[in-house]
Amino acid sequence: DPTAKDAVSVTAGGTTTADITTNIDVTPPAVVTTLPVSNATNVPYNGSILISFSEAIESDSLAGNFALNESATGAFVGGNAAILKDDSLLAFIPTGGIEFLTTYKLRLETGVSDKAGNGLAVPFEMFFKTEPQPPVGVSTMVPSKGVEGATVVVNGFGFDADLADNAVTFDGVAA
């Protein structure tokens, strides 16, 4: 509070220690850029979301103040978040629930605050639409590393129901 004042008493010949705060931050943080940009289309369904702020934010303030939802149904999309670049960049990686050719809404409430406790001046909201489903794709491969001859399980979509009609290669070598 920039208007807070406390008297400091000093007796003759004594010393007193006082904590003095200067340059009080009263400016709320703001969203500067996002990736994807608002209303983007053809966003990769397995990509991350980046939100750049005008100043460092308090990571604990994201709890209950950040949401990614499927726009039509409101279904919540969970994920993992990291605060980067001196606490001014939020990277969110959805862990499930992202579908192809679907619109999503990202919302930040005014409870998202900077290091001084100033919240966003207004809620922030953006929308984006994911890419259409390609004809074939790999969603997981386990293990991601292995020795020659190891068994690898490949999961995805668009594969032929007859396993013999599917060809898998690693660096051009048939598996």
mmCIF file of N, CA and C in Angstrom, residues 71-163:
data_model
loop_
_atom_site.group_PDB
_atom_site.id
_atom_site.type_symbol
_atom_site.label_atom_id
_atom_site.label_comp_id
_atom_site.label_asym_id
_atom_site.label_seq_id
_atom_site.Cartn_x
_atom_site.Cartn_y
_atom_site.Cartn_z
ATOM 1 N N SER A 71 -14.394 -25.401 -26.157
ATOM 2 C CA SER A 71 -15.318 -24.272 -26.227
ATOM 3 C C SER A 71 -16.791 -24.693 -26.239
ATOM 4 N N ALA A 72 -17.148 -25.689 -27.022
ATOM 5 C CA ALA A 72 -18.563 -26.066 -27.165
ATOM 6 C C ALA A 72 -19.126 -26.737 -25.922
ATOM 7 N N THR A 73 -18.342 -27.594 -25.273
ATOM 8 C CA THR A 73 -18.855 -28.370 -24.139
ATOM 9 C C THR A 73 -18.395 -27.853 -22.787
ATOM 10 N N GLY A 74 -17.324 -27.056 -22.775
ATOM 11 C CA GLY A 74 -16.765 -26.584 -21.508
ATOM 12 C C GLY A 74 -15.881 -27.617 -20.827
ATOM 13 N N ALA A 75 -15.622 -28.745 -21.489
ATOM 14 C CA ALA A 75 -14.789 -29.794 -20.894
ATOM 15 C C ALA A 75 -13.397 -29.254 -20.574
ATOM 16 N N PHE A 76 -12.959 -29.465 -19.343
ATOM 17 C CA PHE A 76 -11.662 -28.991 -18.870
ATOM 18 C C PHE A 76 -10.538 -29.805 -19.500
ATOM 19 N N VAL A 77 -9.448 -29.145 -19.864
ATOM 20 C CA VAL A 77 -8.273 -29.819 -20.402
ATOM 21 C C VAL A 77 -7.136 -29.648 -19.394
ATOM 22 N N GLY A 78 -6.660 -30.744 -18.855
ATOM 23 C CA GLY A 78 -5.553 -30.703 -17.904
ATOM 24 C C GLY A 78 -4.219 -30.630 -18.619
ATOM 25 N N GLY A 79 -3.189 -30.375 -17.851
ATOM 26 C CA GLY A 79 -1.860 -30.306 -18.441
ATOM 27 C C GLY A 79 -0.817 -29.927 -17.416
ATOM 28 N N ASN A 80 0.366 -29.651 -17.912
ATOM 29 C CA ASN A 80 1.492 -29.244 -17.072
ATOM 30 C C ASN A 80 1.901 -27.825 -17.454
ATOM 31 N N ALA A 81 2.219 -27.031 -16.425
ATOM 32 C CA ALA A 81 2.610 -25.644 -16.665
ATOM 33 C C ALA A 81 4.015 -25.408 -16.132
ATOM 34 N N ALA A 82 4.720 -24.517 -16.796
ATOM 35 C CA ALA A 82 6.048 -24.088 -16.345
ATOM 36 C C ALA A 82 6.135 -22.584 -16.527
ATOM 37 N N ILE A 83 6.776 -21.930 -15.570
ATOM 38 C CA ILE A 83 7.002 -20.489 -15.658
ATOM 39 C C ILE A 83 8.463 -20.294 -16.064
ATOM 40 N N LEU A 84 8.687 -19.574 -17.166
ATOM 41 C CA LEU A 84 10.020 -19.414 -17.749
ATOM 42 C C LEU A 84 10.354 -17.931 -17.915
ATOM 43 N N LYS A 85 11.545 -17.651 -18.410
ATOM 44 C CA LYS A 85 12.007 -16.295 -18.742
ATOM 45 C C LYS A 85 11.777 -15.318 -17.593
ATOM 46 N N ASP A 86 12.453 -15.556 -16.483
ATOM 47 C CA ASP A 86 12.334 -14.678 -15.310
ATOM 48 C C ASP A 86 10.887 -14.543 -14.846
ATOM 49 N N ASP A 87 10.155 -15.624 -14.932
ATOM 50 C CA ASP A 87 8.759 -15.717 -14.464
ATOM 51 C C ASP A 87 7.774 -14.882 -15.277
ATOM 52 N N SER A 88 8.117 -14.522 -16.512
ATOM 53 C CA SER A 88 7.209 -13.721 -17.330
ATOM 54 C C SER A 88 6.622 -14.494 -18.508
ATOM 55 N N LEU A 89 6.921 -15.791 -18.607
ATOM 56 C CA LEU A 89 6.401 -16.614 -19.700
ATOM 57 C C LEU A 89 5.797 -17.883 -19.116
ATOM 58 N N LEU A 90 4.536 -18.126 -19.429
ATOM 59 C CA LEU A 90 3.848 -19.343 -19.006
ATOM 60 C C LEU A 90 3.814 -20.295 -20.191
ATOM 61 N N ALA A 91 4.325 -21.497 -19.994
ATOM 62 C CA ALA A 91 4.244 -22.553 -21.004
ATOM 63 C C ALA A 91 3.300 -23.615 -20.462
ATOM 64 N N PHE A 92 2.247 -23.909 -21.193
ATOM 65 C CA PHE A 92 1.265 -24.917 -20.789
ATOM 66 C C PHE A 92 1.248 -26.019 -21.831
ATOM 67 N N ILE A 93 1.413 -27.260 -21.377
ATOM 68 C CA ILE A 93 1.412 -28.416 -22.268
ATOM 69 C C ILE A 93 0.232 -29.296 -21.879
ATOM 70 N N PRO A 94 -0.813 -29.327 -22.721
ATOM 71 C CA PRO A 94 -1.960 -30.177 -22.411
ATOM 72 C C PRO A 94 -1.548 -31.645 -22.346
ATOM 73 N N THR A 95 -2.092 -32.377 -21.373
ATOM 74 C CA THR A 95 -1.743 -33.794 -21.231
ATOM 75 C C THR A 95 -2.826 -34.717 -21.746
ATOM 76 N N GLY A 96 -3.883 -34.196 -22.197
ATOM 77 C CA GLY A 96 -4.947 -35.038 -22.727
ATOM 78 C C GLY A 96 -6.183 -34.208 -23.006
ATOM 79 N N GLY A 97 -7.072 -34.794 -23.761
ATOM 80 C CA GLY A 97 -8.321 -34.106 -24.019
ATOM 81 C C GLY A 97 -8.310 -33.171 -25.199
ATOM 82 N N ILE A 98 -7.172 -32.956 -25.824
ATOM 83 C CA ILE A 98 -7.129 -32.103 -27.016
ATOM 84 C C ILE A 98 -7.513 -32.963 -28.221
ATOM 85 N N GLU A 99 -8.466 -32.474 -28.958
ATOM 86 C CA GLU A 99 -8.971 -33.204 -30.119
ATOM 87 C C GLU A 99 -8.664 -32.420 -31.394
ATOM 88 N N PHE A 100 -8.696 -33.134 -32.508
ATOM 89 C CA PHE A 100 -8.525 -32.492 -33.809
ATOM 90 C C PHE A 100 -9.755 -31.654 -34.141
ATOM 91 N N LEU A 101 -9.554 -30.609 -34.936
ATOM 92 C CA LEU A 101 -10.611 -29.775 -35.496
ATOM 93 C C LEU A 101 -11.628 -29.343 -34.435
ATOM 94 N N THR A 102 -11.095 -28.843 -33.316
ATOM 95 C CA THR A 102 -11.927 -28.446 -32.179
ATOM 96 C C THR A 102 -11.485 -27.066 -31.698
ATOM 97 N N THR A 103 -12.445 -26.263 -31.278
ATOM 98 C CA THR A 103 -12.154 -24.928 -30.763
ATOM 99 C C THR A 103 -11.993 -24.988 -29.248
ATOM 100 N N TYR A 104 -10.962 -24.315 -28.752
ATOM 101 C CA TYR A 104 -10.657 -24.266 -27.316
ATOM 102 C C TYR A 104 -10.632 -22.824 -26.845
ATOM 103 N N LYS A 105 -10.990 -22.664 -25.571
ATOM 104 C CA LYS A 105 -10.974 -21.341 -24.933
ATOM 105 C C LYS A 105 -9.980 -21.377 -23.780
ATOM 106 N N LEU A 106 -9.078 -20.416 -23.778
ATOM 107 C CA LEU A 106 -8.136 -20.247 -22.677
ATOM 108 C C LEU A 106 -8.551 -18.987 -21.930
ATOM 109 N N ARG A 107 -8.643 -19.097 -20.598
ATOM 110 C CA ARG A 107 -9.057 -17.937 -19.798
ATOM 111 C C ARG A 107 -8.146 -17.774 -18.599
ATOM 112 N N LEU A 108 -7.743 -16.523 -18.374
ATOM 113 C CA LEU A 108 -6.978 -16.135 -17.194
ATOM 114 C C LEU A 108 -7.839 -15.158 -16.398
ATOM 115 N N GLU A 109 -8.040 -15.431 -15.126
ATOM 116 C CA GLU A 109 -8.833 -14.565 -14.269
ATOM 117 C C GLU A 109 -7.952 -13.468 -13.667
ATOM 118 N N THR A 110 -8.583 -12.483 -13.053
ATOM 119 C CA THR A 110 -7.856 -11.358 -12.471
ATOM 120 C C THR A 110 -7.022 -11.757 -11.257
ATOM 121 N N GLY A 111 -7.184 -12.986 -10.784
ATOM 122 C CA GLY A 111 -6.363 -13.472 -9.675
ATOM 123 C C GLY A 111 -4.937 -13.809 -10.078
ATOM 124 N N VAL A 112 -4.637 -13.877 -11.385
ATOM 125 C CA VAL A 112 -3.248 -14.071 -11.829
ATOM 126 C C VAL A 112 -2.523 -12.771 -11.484
ATOM 127 N N SER A 113 -1.497 -12.877 -10.644
ATOM 128 C CA SER A 113 -0.869 -11.656 -10.129
ATOM 129 C C SER A 113 0.641 -11.631 -10.335
ATOM 130 N N ASP A 114 1.182 -10.419 -10.220
ATOM 131 C CA ASP A 114 2.629 -10.237 -10.301
ATOM 132 C C ASP A 114 3.246 -10.463 -8.924
ATOM 133 N N LYS A 115 4.540 -10.289 -8.812
ATOM 134 C CA LYS A 115 5.264 -10.549 -7.559
ATOM 135 C C LYS A 115 4.849 -9.598 -6.432
ATOM 136 N N ALA A 116 4.241 -8.438 -6.786
ATOM 137 C CA ALA A 116 3.801 -7.486 -5.774
ATOM 138 C C ALA A 116 2.342 -7.716 -5.370
ATOM 139 N N GLY A 117 1.696 -8.719 -6.008
ATOM 140 C CA GLY A 117 0.309 -9.019 -5.661
ATOM 141 C C GLY A 117 -0.730 -8.313 -6.502
ATOM 142 N N ASN A 118 -0.302 -7.590 -7.527
ATOM 143 C CA ASN A 118 -1.248 -6.920 -8.424
ATOM 144 C C ASN A 118 -1.820 -7.943 -9.402
ATOM 145 N N GLY A 119 -3.151 -8.045 -9.469
ATOM 146 C CA GLY A 119 -3.788 -8.976 -10.392
ATOM 147 C C GLY A 119 -3.998 -8.365 -11.760
ATOM 148 N N LEU A 120 -4.281 -9.219 -12.746
ATOM 149 C CA LEU A 120 -4.637 -8.716 -14.073
ATOM 150 C C LEU A 120 -5.759 -7.705 -13.918
ATOM 151 N N ALA A 121 -5.726 -6.620 -14.687
ATOM 152 C CA ALA A 121 -6.751 -5.577 -14.586
ATOM 153 C C ALA A 121 -8.108 -6.093 -15.043
ATOM 154 N N VAL A 122 -8.103 -6.953 -16.040
ATOM 155 C CA VAL A 122 -9.327 -7.560 -16.570
ATOM 156 C C VAL A 122 -9.024 -9.013 -16.910
ATOM 157 N N PRO A 123 -10.043 -9.881 -16.885
ATOM 158 C CA PRO A 123 -9.789 -11.266 -17.308
ATOM 159 C C PRO A 123 -9.315 -11.298 -18.763
ATOM 160 N N PHE A 124 -8.493 -12.295 -19.083
ATOM 161 C CA PHE A 124 -7.992 -12.457 -20.453
ATOM 162 C C PHE A 124 -8.616 -13.720 -21.023
ATOM 163 N N GLU A 125 -9.065 -13.635 -22.268
ATOM 164 C CA GLU A 125 -9.684 -14.789 -22.910
ATOM 165 C C GLU A 125 -9.230 -14.848 -24.354
ATOM 166 N N MET A 126 -8.951 -16.054 -24.816
ATOM 167 C CA MET A 126 -8.594 -16.256 -26.219
ATOM 168 C C MET A 126 -9.135 -17.599 -26.686
ATOM 169 N N PHE A 127 -9.296 -17.734 -27.995
ATOM 170 C CA PHE A 127 -9.784 -18.966 -28.592
ATOM 171 C C PHE A 127 -8.807 -19.408 -29.672
ATOM 172 N N PHE A 128 -8.752 -20.718 -29.905
ATOM 173 C CA PHE A 128 -7.992 -21.249 -31.033
ATOM 174 C C PHE A 128 -8.625 -22.556 -31.473
ATOM 175 N N LYS A 129 -8.385 -22.928 -32.725
ATOM 176 C CA LYS A 129 -8.960 -24.151 -33.292
ATOM 177 C C LYS A 129 -7.828 -25.057 -33.762
ATOM 178 N N THR A 130 -7.906 -26.327 -33.386
ATOM 179 C CA THR A 130 -6.861 -27.277 -33.741
ATOM 180 C C THR A 130 -6.973 -27.726 -35.196
ATOM 181 N N GLU A 131 -5.900 -28.310 -35.655
ATOM 182 C CA GLU A 131 -5.780 -28.777 -37.030
ATOM 183 C C GLU A 131 -6.721 -29.960 -37.299
ATOM 184 N N PRO A 132 -7.055 -30.198 -38.575
ATOM 185 C CA PRO A 132 -7.808 -31.412 -38.901
ATOM 186 C C PRO A 132 -6.920 -32.650 -38.716
ATOM 187 N N GLN A 133 -7.542 -33.768 -38.502
ATOM 188 C CA GLN A 133 -6.789 -35.012 -38.300
ATOM 189 C C GLN A 133 -6.128 -35.450 -39.602
ATOM 190 N N PRO A 134 -4.801 -35.680 -39.578
ATOM 191 C CA PRO A 134 -4.134 -36.191 -40.783
ATOM 192 C C PRO A 134 -4.538 -37.648 -41.019
ATOM 193 N N PRO A 135 -4.286 -38.185 -42.219
ATOM 194 C CA PRO A 135 -4.717 -39.557 -42.510
ATOM 195 C C PRO A 135 -4.010 -40.610 -41.647
ATOM 196 N N VAL A 136 -2.751 -40.383 -41.282
ATOM 197 C CA VAL A 136 -2.003 -41.334 -40.451
ATOM 198 C C VAL A 136 -1.159 -40.542 -39.464
ATOM 199 N N GLY A 137 -1.091 -41.055 -38.257
ATOM 200 C CA GLY A 137 -0.264 -40.371 -37.272
ATOM 201 C C GLY A 137 0.117 -41.287 -36.124
ATOM 202 N N VAL A 138 1.263 -41.012 -35.523
ATOM 203 C CA VAL A 138 1.745 -41.761 -34.360
ATOM 204 C C VAL A 138 1.511 -40.901 -33.129
ATOM 205 N N SER A 139 0.801 -41.451 -32.141
ATOM 206 C CA SER A 139 0.558 -40.696 -30.912
ATOM 207 C C SER A 139 1.567 -41.059 -29.831
ATOM 208 N N THR A 140 1.960 -42.323 -29.747
ATOM 209 C CA THR A 140 2.985 -42.734 -28.786
ATOM 210 C C THR A 140 3.828 -43.852 -29.362
ATOM 211 N N MET A 141 5.054 -43.936 -28.839
ATOM 212 C CA MET A 141 5.953 -45.028 -29.202
ATOM 213 C C MET A 141 6.728 -45.381 -27.932
ATOM 214 N N VAL A 142 6.604 -46.645 -27.508
ATOM 215 C CA VAL A 142 7.225 -47.075 -26.249
ATOM 216 C C VAL A 142 8.072 -48.306 -26.508
ATOM 217 N N PRO A 143 9.310 -48.329 -26.075
ATOM 218 C CA PRO A 143 10.066 -47.237 -25.457
ATOM 219 C C PRO A 143 10.512 -46.246 -26.519
ATOM 220 N N SER A 144 10.880 -45.039 -26.067
ATOM 221 C CA SER A 144 11.326 -44.015 -27.011
ATOM 222 C C SER A 144 12.771 -44.243 -27.434
ATOM 223 N N LYS A 145 13.510 -45.072 -26.664
ATOM 224 C CA LYS A 145 14.894 -45.446 -26.991
ATOM 225 C C LYS A 145 15.032 -46.935 -26.762
ATOM 226 N N GLY A 146 15.937 -47.535 -27.463
ATOM 227 C CA GLY A 146 16.151 -48.969 -27.265
ATOM 228 C C GLY A 146 17.320 -49.473 -28.070
ATOM 229 N N VAL A 147 17.679 -50.695 -27.815
ATOM 230 C CA VAL A 147 18.769 -51.328 -28.552
ATOM 231 C C VAL A 147 18.196 -52.055 -29.754
ATOM 232 N N GLU A 148 19.039 -52.367 -30.684
ATOM 233 C CA GLU A 148 18.614 -53.071 -31.882
ATOM 234 C C GLU A 148 17.955 -54.389 -31.487
ATOM 235 N N GLY A 149 16.812 -54.659 -32.094
ATOM 236 C CA GLY A 149 16.089 -55.899 -31.814
ATOM 237 C C GLY A 149 15.050 -55.766 -30.713
ATOM 238 N N ALA A 150 14.990 -54.616 -30.060
ATOM 239 C CA ALA A 150 14.019 -54.410 -28.978
ATOM 240 C C ALA A 150 12.610 -54.321 -29.547
ATOM 241 N N THR A 151 11.631 -54.726 -28.772
ATOM 242 C CA THR A 151 10.229 -54.610 -29.164
ATOM 243 C C THR A 151 9.770 -53.174 -28.922
ATOM 244 N N VAL A 152 9.096 -52.623 -29.912
ATOM 245 C CA VAL A 152 8.588 -51.254 -29.829
ATOM 246 C C VAL A 152 7.085 -51.305 -30.097
ATOM 247 N N VAL A 153 6.314 -50.630 -29.255
ATOM 248 C CA VAL A 153 4.869 -50.546 -29.439
ATOM 249 C C VAL A 153 4.543 -49.164 -29.986
ATOM 250 N N VAL A 154 3.901 -49.129 -31.151
ATOM 251 C CA VAL A 154 3.538 -47.886 -31.808
ATOM 252 C C VAL A 154 2.019 -47.747 -31.761
ATOM 253 N N ASN A 155 1.527 -46.644 -31.195
ATOM 254 C CA ASN A 155 0.088 -46.359 -31.158
ATOM 255 C C ASN A 155 -0.185 -45.118 -31.985
ATOM 256 N N GLY A 156 -1.333 -45.117 -32.635
ATOM 257 C CA GLY A 156 -1.686 -43.962 -33.438
ATOM 258 C C GLY A 156 -3.025 -44.161 -34.096
ATOM 259 N N PHE A 157 -3.206 -43.542 -35.239
ATOM 260 C CA PHE A 157 -4.472 -43.616 -35.954
ATOM 261 C C PHE A 157 -4.197 -43.704 -37.443
ATOM 262 N N GLY A 158 -5.186 -44.209 -38.170
ATOM 263 C CA GLY A 158 -5.077 -44.294 -39.616
ATOM 264 C C GLY A 158 -4.352 -45.532 -40.110
ATOM 265 N N PHE A 159 -3.953 -46.430 -39.198
ATOM 266 C CA PHE A 159 -3.280 -47.659 -39.608
ATOM 267 C C PHE A 159 -4.288 -48.636 -40.193
ATOM 268 N N ASP A 160 -3.821 -49.512 -41.069
ATOM 269 C CA ASP A 160 -4.671 -50.546 -41.649
ATOM 270 C C ASP A 160 -4.979 -51.585 -40.586
ATOM 271 N N ALA A 161 -6.207 -52.101 -40.597
ATOM 272 C CA ALA A 161 -6.615 -53.119 -39.618
ATOM 273 C C ALA A 161 -5.782 -54.391 -39.762
ATOM 274 N N ASP A 162 -5.319 -54.688 -40.977
ATOM 275 C CA ASP A 162 -4.455 -55.850 -41.203
ATOM 276 C C ASP A 162 -3.010 -55.409 -40.950
ATOM 277 N N LEU A 163 -2.421 -55.901 -39.857
ATOM 278 C CA LEU A 163 -1.074 -55.488 -39.476
ATOM 279 C C LEU A 163 -0.050 -55.682 -40.592
#
